[in-house]
PDB file of C-alpha atoms in Angstrom:
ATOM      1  CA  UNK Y   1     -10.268 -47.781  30.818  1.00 43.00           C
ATOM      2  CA  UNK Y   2     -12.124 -44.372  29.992  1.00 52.00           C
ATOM      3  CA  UNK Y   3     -13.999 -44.891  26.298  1.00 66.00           C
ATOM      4  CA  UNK Y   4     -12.658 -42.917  23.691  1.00 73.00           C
ATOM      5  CA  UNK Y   5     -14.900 -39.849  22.960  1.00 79.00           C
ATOM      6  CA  UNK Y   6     -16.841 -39.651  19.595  1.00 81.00           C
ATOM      7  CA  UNK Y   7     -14.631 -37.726  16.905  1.00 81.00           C
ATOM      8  CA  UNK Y   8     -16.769 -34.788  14.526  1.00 83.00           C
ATOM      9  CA  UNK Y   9     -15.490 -33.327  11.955  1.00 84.00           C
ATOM     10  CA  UNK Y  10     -15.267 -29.229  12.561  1.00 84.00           C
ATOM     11  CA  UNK Y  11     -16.891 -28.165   9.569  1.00 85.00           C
ATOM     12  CA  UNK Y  12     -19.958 -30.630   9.930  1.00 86.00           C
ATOM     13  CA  UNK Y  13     -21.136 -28.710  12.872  1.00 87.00           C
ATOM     14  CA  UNK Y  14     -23.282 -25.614  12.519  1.00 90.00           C
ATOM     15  CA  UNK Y  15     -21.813 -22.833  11.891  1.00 91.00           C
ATOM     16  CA  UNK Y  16     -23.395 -21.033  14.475  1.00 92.00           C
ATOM     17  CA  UNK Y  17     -22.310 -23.596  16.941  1.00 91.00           C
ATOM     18  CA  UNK Y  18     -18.717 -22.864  15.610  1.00 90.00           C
ATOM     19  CA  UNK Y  19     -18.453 -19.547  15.760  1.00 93.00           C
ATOM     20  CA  UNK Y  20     -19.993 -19.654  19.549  1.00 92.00           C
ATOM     21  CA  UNK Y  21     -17.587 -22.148  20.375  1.00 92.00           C
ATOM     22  CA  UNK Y  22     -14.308 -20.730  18.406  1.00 91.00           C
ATOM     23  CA  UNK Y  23     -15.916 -16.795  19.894  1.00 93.00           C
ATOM     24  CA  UNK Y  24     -16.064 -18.284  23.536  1.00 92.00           C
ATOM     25  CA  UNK Y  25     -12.190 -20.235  22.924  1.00 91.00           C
ATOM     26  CA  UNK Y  26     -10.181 -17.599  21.981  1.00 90.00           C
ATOM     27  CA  UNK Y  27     -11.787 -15.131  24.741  1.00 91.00           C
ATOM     28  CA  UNK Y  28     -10.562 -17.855  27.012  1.00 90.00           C
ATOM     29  CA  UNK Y  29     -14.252 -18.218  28.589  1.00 91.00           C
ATOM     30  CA  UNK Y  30     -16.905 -20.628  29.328  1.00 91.00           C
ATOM     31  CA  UNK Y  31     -19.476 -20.646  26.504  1.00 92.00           C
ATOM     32  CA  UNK Y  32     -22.732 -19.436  27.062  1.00 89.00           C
ATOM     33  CA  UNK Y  33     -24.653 -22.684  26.042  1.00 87.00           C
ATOM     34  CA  UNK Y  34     -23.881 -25.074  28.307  1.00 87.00           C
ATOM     35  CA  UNK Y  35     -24.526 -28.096  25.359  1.00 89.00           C
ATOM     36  CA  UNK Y  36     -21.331 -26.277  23.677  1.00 89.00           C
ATOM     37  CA  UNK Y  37     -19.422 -26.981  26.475  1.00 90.00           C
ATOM     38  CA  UNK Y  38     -17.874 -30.533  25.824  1.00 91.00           C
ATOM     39  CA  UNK Y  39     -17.305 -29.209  22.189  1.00 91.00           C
ATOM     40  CA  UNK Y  40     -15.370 -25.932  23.283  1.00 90.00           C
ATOM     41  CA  UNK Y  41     -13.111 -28.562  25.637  1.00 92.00           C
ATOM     42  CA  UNK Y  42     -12.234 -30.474  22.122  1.00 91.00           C
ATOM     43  CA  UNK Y  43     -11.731 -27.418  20.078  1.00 91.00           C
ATOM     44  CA  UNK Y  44      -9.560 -25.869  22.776  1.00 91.00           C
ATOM     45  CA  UNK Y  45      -7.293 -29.245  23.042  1.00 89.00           C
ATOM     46  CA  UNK Y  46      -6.845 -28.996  19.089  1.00 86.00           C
ATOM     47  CA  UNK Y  47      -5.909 -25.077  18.918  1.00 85.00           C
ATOM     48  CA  UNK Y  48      -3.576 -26.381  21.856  1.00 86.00           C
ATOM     49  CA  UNK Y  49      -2.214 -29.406  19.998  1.00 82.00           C
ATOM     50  CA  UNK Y  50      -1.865 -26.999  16.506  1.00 78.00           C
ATOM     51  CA  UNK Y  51      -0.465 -24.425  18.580  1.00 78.00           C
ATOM     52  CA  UNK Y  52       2.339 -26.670  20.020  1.00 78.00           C
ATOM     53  CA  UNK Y  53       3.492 -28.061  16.852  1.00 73.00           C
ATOM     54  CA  UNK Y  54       6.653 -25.988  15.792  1.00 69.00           C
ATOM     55  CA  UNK Y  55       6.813 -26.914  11.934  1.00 72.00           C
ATOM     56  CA  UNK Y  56       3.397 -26.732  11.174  1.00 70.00           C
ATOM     57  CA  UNK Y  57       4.042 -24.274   8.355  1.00 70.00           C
ATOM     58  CA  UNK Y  58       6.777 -25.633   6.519  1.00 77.00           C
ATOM     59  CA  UNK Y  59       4.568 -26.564   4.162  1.00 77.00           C
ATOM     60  CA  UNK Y  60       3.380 -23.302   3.214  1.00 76.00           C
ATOM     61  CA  UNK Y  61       6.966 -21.974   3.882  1.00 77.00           C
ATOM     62  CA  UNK Y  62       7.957 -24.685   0.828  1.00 82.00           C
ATOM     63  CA  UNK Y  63       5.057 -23.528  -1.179  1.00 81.00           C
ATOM     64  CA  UNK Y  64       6.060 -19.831  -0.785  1.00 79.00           C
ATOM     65  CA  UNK Y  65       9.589 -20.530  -1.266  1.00 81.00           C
ATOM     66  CA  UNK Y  66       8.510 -22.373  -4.851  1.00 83.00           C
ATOM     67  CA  UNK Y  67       6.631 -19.186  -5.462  1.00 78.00           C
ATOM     68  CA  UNK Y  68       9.249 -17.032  -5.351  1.00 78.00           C
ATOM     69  CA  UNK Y  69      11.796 -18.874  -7.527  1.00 80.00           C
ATOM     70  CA  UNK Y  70       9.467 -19.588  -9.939  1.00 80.00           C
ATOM     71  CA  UNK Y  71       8.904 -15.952 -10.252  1.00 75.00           C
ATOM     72  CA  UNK Y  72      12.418 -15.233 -10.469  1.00 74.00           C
ATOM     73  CA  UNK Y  73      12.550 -17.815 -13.119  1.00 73.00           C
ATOM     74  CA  UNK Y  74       9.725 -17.069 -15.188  1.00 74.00           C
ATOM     75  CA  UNK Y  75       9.195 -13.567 -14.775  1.00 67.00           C
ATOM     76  CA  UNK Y  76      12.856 -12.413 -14.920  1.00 60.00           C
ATOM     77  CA  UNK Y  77      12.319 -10.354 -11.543  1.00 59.00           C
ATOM     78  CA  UNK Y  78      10.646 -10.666  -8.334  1.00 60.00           C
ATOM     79  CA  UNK Y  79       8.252  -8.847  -6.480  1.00 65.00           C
ATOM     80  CA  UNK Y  80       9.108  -7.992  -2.662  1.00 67.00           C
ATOM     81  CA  UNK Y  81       5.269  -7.879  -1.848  1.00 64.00           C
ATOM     82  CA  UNK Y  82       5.233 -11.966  -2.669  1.00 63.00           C
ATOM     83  CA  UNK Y  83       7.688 -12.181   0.067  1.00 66.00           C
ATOM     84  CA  UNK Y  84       7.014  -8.980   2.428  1.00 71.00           C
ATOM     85  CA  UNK Y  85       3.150  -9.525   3.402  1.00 70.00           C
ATOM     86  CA  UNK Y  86       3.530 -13.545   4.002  1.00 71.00           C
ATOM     87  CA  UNK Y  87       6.562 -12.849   6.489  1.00 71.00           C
ATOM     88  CA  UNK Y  88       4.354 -10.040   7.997  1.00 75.00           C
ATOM     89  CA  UNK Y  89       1.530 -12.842   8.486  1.00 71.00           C
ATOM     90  CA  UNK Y  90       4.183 -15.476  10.051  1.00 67.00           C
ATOM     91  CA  UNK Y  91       5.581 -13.084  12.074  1.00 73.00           C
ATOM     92  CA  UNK Y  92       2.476 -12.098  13.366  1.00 71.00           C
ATOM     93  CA  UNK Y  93       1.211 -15.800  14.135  1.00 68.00           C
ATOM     94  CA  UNK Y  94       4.686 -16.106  15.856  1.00 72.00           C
ATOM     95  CA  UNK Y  95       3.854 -13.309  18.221  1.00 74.00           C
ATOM     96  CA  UNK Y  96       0.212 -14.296  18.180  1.00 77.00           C
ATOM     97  CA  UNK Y  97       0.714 -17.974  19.569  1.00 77.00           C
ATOM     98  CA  UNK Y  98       1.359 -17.474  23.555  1.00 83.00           C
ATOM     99  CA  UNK Y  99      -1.348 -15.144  23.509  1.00 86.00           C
ATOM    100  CA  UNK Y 100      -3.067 -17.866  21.844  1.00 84.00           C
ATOM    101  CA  UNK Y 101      -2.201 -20.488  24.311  1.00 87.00           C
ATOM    102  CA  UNK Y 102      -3.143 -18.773  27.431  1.00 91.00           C
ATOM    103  CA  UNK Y 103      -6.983 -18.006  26.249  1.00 90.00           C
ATOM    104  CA  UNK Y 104      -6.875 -22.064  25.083  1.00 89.00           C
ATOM    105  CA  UNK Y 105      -5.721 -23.042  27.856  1.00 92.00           C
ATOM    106  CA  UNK Y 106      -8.150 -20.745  30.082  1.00 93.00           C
ATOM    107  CA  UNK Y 107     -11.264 -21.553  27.770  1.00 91.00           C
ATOM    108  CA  UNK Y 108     -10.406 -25.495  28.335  1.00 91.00           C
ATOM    109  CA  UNK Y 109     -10.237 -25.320  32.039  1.00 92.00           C
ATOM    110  CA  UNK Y 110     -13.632 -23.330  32.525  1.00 91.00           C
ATOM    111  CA  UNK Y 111     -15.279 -25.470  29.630  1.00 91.00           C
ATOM    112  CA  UNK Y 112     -14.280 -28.814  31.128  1.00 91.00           C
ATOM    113  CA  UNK Y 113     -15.411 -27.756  34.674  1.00 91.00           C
ATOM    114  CA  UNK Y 114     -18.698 -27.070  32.954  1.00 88.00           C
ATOM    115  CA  UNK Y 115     -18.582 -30.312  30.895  1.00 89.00           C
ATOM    116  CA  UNK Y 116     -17.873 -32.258  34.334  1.00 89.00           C
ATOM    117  CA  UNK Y 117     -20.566 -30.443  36.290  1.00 88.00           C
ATOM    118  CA  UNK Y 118     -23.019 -31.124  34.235  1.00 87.00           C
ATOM    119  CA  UNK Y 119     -21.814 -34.812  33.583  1.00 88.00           C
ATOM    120  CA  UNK Y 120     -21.956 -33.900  29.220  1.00 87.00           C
ATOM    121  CA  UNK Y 121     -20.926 -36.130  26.951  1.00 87.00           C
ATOM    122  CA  UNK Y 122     -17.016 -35.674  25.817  1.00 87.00           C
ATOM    123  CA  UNK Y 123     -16.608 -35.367  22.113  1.00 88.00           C
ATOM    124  CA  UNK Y 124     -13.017 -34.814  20.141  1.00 85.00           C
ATOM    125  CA  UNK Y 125     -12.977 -32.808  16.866  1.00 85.00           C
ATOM    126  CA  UNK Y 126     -11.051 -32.953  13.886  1.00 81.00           C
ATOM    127  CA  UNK Y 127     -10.289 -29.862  12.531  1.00 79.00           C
ATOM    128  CA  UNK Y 128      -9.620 -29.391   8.715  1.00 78.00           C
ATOM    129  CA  UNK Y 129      -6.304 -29.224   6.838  1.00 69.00           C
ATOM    130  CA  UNK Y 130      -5.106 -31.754   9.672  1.00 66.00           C
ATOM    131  CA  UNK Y 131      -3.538 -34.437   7.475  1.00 63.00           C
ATOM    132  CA  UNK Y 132      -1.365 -30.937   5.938  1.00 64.00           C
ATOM    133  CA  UNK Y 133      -0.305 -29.872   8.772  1.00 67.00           C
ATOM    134  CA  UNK Y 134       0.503 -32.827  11.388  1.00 67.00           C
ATOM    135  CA  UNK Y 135       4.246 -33.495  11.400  1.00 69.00           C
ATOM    136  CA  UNK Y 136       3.145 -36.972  11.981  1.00 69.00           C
ATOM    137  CA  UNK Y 137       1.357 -37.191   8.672  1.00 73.00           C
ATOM    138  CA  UNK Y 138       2.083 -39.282   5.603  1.00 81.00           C
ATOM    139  CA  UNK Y 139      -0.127 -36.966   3.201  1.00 79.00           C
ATOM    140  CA  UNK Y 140       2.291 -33.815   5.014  1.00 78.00           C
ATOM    141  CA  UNK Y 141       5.358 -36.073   4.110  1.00 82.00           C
ATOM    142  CA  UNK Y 142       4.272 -36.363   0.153  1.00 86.00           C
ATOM    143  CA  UNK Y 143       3.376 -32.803  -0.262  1.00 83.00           C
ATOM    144  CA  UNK Y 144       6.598 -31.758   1.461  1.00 83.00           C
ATOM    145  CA  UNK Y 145       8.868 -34.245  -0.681  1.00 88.00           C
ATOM    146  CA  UNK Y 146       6.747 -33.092  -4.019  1.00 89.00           C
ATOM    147  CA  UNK Y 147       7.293 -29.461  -3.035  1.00 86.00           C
ATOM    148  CA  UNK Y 148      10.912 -30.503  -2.493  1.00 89.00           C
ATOM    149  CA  UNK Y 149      11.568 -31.590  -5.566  1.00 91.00           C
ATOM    150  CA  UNK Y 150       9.892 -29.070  -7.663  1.00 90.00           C
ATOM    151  CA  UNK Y 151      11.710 -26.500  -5.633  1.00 88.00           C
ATOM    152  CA  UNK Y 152      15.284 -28.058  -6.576  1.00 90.00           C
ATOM    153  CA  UNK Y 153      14.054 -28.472 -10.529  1.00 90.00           C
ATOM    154  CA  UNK Y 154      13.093 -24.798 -10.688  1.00 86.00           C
ATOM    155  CA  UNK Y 155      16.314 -23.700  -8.739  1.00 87.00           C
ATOM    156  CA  UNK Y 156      18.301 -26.123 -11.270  1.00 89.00           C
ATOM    157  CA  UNK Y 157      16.283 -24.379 -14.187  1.00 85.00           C
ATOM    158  CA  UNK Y 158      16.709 -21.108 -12.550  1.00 81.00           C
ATOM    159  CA  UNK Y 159      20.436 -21.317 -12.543  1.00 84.00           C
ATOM    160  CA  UNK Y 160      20.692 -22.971 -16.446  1.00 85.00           C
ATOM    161  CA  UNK Y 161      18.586 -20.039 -17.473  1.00 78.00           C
ATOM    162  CA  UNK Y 162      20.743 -16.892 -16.132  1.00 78.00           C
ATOM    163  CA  UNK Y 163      23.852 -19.074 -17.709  1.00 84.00           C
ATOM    164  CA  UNK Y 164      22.733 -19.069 -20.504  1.00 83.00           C
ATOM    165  CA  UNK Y 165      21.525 -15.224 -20.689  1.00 80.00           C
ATOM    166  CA  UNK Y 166      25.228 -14.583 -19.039  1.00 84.00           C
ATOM    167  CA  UNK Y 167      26.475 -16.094 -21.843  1.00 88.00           C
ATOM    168  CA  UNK Y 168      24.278 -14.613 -24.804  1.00 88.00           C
ATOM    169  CA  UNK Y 169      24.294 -11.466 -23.048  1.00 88.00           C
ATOM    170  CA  UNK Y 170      28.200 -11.279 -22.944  1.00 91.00           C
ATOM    171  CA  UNK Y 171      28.330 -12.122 -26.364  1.00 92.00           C
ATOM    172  CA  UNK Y 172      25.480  -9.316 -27.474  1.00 93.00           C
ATOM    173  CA  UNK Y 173      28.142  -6.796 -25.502  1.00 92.00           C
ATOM    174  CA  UNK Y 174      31.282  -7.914 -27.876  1.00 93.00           C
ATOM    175  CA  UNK Y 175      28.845  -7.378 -30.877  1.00 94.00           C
ATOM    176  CA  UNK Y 176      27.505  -4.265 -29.285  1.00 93.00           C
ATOM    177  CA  UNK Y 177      31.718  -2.899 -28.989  1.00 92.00           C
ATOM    178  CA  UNK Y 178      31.830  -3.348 -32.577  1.00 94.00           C
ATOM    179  CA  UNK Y 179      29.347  -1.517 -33.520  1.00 93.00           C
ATOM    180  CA  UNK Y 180      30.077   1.411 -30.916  1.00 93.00           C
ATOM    181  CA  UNK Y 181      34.016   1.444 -31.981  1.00 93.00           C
ATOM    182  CA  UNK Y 182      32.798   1.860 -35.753  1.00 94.00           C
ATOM    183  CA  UNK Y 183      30.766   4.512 -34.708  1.00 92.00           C
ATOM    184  CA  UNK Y 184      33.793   6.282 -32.489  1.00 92.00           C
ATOM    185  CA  UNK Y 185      35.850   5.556 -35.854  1.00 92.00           C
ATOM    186  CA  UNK Y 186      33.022   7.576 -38.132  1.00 92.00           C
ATOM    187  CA  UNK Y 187      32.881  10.389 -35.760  1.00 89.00           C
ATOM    188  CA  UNK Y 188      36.716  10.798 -35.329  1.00 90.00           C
ATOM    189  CA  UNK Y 189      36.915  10.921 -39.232  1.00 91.00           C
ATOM    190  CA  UNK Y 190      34.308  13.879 -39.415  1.00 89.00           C
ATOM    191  CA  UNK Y 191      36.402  16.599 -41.363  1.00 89.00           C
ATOM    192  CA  UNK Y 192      37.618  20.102 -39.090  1.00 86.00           C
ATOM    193  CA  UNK Y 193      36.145  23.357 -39.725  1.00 87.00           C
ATOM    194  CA  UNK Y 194      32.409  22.150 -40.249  1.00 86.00           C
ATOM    195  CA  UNK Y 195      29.507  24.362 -38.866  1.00 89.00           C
ATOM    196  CA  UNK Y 196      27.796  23.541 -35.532  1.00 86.00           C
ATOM    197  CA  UNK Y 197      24.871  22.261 -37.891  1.00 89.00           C
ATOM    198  CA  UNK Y 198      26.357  20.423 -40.250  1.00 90.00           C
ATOM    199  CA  UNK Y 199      29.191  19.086 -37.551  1.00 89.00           C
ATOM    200  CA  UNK Y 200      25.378  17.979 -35.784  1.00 89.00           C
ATOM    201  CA  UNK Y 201      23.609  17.088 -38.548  1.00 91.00           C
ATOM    202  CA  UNK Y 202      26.497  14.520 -39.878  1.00 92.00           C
ATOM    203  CA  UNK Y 203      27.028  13.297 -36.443  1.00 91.00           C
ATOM    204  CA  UNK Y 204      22.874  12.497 -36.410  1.00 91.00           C
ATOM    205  CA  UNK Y 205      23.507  10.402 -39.309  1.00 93.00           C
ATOM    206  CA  UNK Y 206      26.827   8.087 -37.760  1.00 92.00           C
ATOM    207  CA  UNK Y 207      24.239   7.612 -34.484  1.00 93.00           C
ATOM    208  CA  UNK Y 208      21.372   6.527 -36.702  1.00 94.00           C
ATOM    209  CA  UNK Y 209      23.214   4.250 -38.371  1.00 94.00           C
ATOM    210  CA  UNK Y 210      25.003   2.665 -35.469  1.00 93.00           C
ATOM    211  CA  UNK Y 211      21.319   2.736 -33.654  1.00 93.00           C
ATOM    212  CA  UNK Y 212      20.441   0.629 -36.520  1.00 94.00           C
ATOM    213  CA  UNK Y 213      22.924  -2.005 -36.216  1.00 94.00           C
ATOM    214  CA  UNK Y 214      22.337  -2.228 -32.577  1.00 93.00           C
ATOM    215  CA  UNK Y 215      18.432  -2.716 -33.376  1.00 92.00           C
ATOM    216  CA  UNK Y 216      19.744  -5.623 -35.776  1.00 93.00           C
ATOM    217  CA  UNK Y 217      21.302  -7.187 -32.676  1.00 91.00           C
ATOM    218  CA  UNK Y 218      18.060  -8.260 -31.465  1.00 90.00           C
ATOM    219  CA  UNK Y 219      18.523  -7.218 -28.341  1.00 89.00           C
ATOM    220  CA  UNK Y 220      16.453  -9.813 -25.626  1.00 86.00           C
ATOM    221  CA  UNK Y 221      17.038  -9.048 -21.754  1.00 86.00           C
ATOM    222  CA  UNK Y 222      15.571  -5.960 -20.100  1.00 86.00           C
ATOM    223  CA  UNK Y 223      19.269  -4.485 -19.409  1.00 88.00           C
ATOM    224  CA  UNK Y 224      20.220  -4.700 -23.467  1.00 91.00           C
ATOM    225  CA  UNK Y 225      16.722  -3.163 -24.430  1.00 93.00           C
ATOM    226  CA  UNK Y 226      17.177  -0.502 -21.759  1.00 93.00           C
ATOM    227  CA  UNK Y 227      20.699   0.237 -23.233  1.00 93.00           C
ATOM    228  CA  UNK Y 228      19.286   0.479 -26.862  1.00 94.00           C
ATOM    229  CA  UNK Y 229      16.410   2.588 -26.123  1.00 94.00           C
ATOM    230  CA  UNK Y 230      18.782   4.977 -24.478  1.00 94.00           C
ATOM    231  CA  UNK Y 231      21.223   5.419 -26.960  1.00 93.00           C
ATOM    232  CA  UNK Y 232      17.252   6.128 -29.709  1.00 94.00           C
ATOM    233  CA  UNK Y 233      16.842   8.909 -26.910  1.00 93.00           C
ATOM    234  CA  UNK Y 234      20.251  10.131 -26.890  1.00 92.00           C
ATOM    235  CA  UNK Y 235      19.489  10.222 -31.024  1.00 91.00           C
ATOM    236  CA  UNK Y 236      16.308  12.318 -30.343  1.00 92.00           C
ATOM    237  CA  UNK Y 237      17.817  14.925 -28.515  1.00 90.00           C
ATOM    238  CA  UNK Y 238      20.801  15.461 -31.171  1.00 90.00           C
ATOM    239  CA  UNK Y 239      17.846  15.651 -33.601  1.00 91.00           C
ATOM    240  CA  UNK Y 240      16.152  17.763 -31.325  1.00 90.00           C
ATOM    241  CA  UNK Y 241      19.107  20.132 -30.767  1.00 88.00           C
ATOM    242  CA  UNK Y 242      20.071  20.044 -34.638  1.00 88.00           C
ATOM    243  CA  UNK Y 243      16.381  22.283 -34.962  1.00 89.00           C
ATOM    244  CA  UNK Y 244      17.078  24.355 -32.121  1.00 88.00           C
ATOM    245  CA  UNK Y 245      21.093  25.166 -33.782  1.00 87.00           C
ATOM    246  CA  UNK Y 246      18.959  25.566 -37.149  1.00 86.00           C
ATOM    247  CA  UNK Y 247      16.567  28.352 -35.031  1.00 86.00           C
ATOM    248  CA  UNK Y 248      19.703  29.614 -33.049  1.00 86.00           C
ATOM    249  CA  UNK Y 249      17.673  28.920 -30.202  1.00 87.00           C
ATOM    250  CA  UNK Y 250      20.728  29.437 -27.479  1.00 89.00           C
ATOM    251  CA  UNK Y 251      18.175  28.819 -24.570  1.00 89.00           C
ATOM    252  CA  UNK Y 252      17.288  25.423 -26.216  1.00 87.00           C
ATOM    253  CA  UNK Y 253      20.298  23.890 -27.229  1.00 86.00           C
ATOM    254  CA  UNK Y 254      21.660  24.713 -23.782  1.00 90.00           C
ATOM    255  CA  UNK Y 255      18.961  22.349 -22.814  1.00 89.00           C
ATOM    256  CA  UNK Y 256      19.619  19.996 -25.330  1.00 86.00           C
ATOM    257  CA  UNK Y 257      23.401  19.723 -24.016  1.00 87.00           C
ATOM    258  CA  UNK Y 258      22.239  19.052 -20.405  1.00 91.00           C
ATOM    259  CA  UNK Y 259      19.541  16.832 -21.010  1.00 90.00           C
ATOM    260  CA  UNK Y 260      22.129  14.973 -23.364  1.00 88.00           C
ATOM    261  CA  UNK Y 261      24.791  14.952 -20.895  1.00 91.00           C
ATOM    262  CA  UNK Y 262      22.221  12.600 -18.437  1.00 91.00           C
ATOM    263  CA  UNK Y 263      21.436  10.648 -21.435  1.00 90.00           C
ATOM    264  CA  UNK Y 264      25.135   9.603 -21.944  1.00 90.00           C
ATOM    265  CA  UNK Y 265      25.715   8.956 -18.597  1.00 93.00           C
ATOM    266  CA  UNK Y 266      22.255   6.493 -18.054  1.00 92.00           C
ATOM    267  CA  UNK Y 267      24.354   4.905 -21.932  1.00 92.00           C
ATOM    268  CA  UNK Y 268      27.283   4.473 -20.283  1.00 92.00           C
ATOM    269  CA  UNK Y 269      26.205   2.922 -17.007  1.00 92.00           C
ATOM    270  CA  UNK Y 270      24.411   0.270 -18.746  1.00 92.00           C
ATOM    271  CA  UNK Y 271      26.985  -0.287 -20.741  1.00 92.00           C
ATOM    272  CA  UNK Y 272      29.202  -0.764 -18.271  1.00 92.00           C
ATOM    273  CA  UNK Y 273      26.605  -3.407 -16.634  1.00 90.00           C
ATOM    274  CA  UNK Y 274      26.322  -5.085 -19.770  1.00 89.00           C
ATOM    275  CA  UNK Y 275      29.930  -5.662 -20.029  1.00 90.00           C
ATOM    276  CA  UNK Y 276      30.713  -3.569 -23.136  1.00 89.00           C
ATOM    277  CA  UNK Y 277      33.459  -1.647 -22.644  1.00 91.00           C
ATOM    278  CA  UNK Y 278      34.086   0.460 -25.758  1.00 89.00           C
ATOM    279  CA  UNK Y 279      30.584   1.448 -25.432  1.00 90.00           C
ATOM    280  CA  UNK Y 280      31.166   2.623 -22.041  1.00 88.00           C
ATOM    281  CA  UNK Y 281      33.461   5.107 -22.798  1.00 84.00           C
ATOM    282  CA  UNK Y 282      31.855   6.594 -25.918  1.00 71.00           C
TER     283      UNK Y 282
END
């Protein structure tokens, strides 16, 4: 029986042996110091032996996935970048690997016809991370179970979270359709035969009010905000236009009118993703 060859840890090696030995590897060549030989035949069996296990990365895969939700959960959105560029690097690995494999392969063969010629000394390596990444390992097992777990809490907490905004958000809608039908009912009432300017300047005053009741709301989620502070820009540009009637500034209220018209429609389609339906149609 063949003794087993002395085991090194990778990073307790010079680092200018490593890089000579990892440069001379994955050019899938003989190294050009024959005393690196036996060490470029160990660190071509371990790219080969990383290389050939398939799940090696479902630990980071669990990690990034934990990422994500957490963002989701905490941030209240998600960024496509925390997904886009790690799929990009696995993807590129993917393609990577045979290429990979050949120069291993290649560097091994040459190396260990060197190693043999010159009757060297075999030596293993142990590269870092190894415990991580070995499907075999019990340290791999733990982190994947722990990852496991805090995945399915934050999912669990994800999905209590956007039940409970459902819910508070779908009641801030029903309070938000009061205030918008009392504000339909104030403008329906405004008398016939009033000026453009005072018809304006009365119909200013019903907005600010019902702007104010909406404020006392306390609106919370991004899509209520978004709806109040378009409905104080809406307000702007019927204070805005009540100047320009005041000037008889035709140019400028025609302005006024357009820009207003986008306004209402931006009001309306959050409204209508908010749920509140009376507000939607003002």
């Amino acid at each position: 029986m063949g003794q087993t060859p002395p085991k090194v840890k990778w990073l307790e090696l010079p680092r200018e042996q490593r890089r000579r030995v990892s440069r001379a590897v994955r050019r899938g060549r003989a190294v050009d110091d024959p005393r690196d030989a036996p060490h470029a035949v160990a660190f071509a069996d371990a790219s080969l032996e990383w290389l050939s296990w398939n799940r090696r990365f479902r630990p980071v895969h669990l990690l990034l996935a934990t990422l994500v939700v957490a963002d989701l959960v905490f941030a209240g959105g998600w960024r496509p970048a925390l997904l886009l560029y790690p799929l990009l690097g696995f993807g590129f690995l993917r393609l990577r690997a045979p290429w990979l494999r050949k120069r291993a392969e290649a560097a091994r063969e040459a190396n260990a016809e060197l190693t043999e010629r010159l009757a060297l000394s075999a030596v293993s390596v142990e590269m870092p991370a190894r415990a991580l990444f070995h499907p075999g390992s019990r340290f791999r097992r733990r982190v994947i179970f722990s990852l496991g777990v805090v995945l399915a809490a934050l999912v669990f907490l994800g999905l209590a979270a956007a039940t409970l905004t459902t819910r508070q958000t779908h009641h801030w809608a029903r309070q938000a359709d009061l205030v918008c039908t009392r504000e339909q009912a104030r403008l329906a009432a405004l008398p016939d035969g009033l000026s453009a300017f005072e018809l304006q300047k009365r119909t200013n005053g019903v907005e600010r009010d019902a702007l104010v009741a909406l404020d006392g709301l306390s609106p919370r989620t991004r899509l209520e905000k978004n709806f109040v502070a378009w409905k104080r820009y809406d307000l702007e540009l019927d204070v805005w236009r009540l100047g320009r009637i005041a000037d008889r500034d035709q140019a400028a209220i025609a302005v006024a009118v357009e820009r207003r018209r986008t306004a209402r429609e931006s009001t309306r389609t959050l409204a209508e993703r908010l749920g509140a339906k009376t507000c939607a149609r003002a």
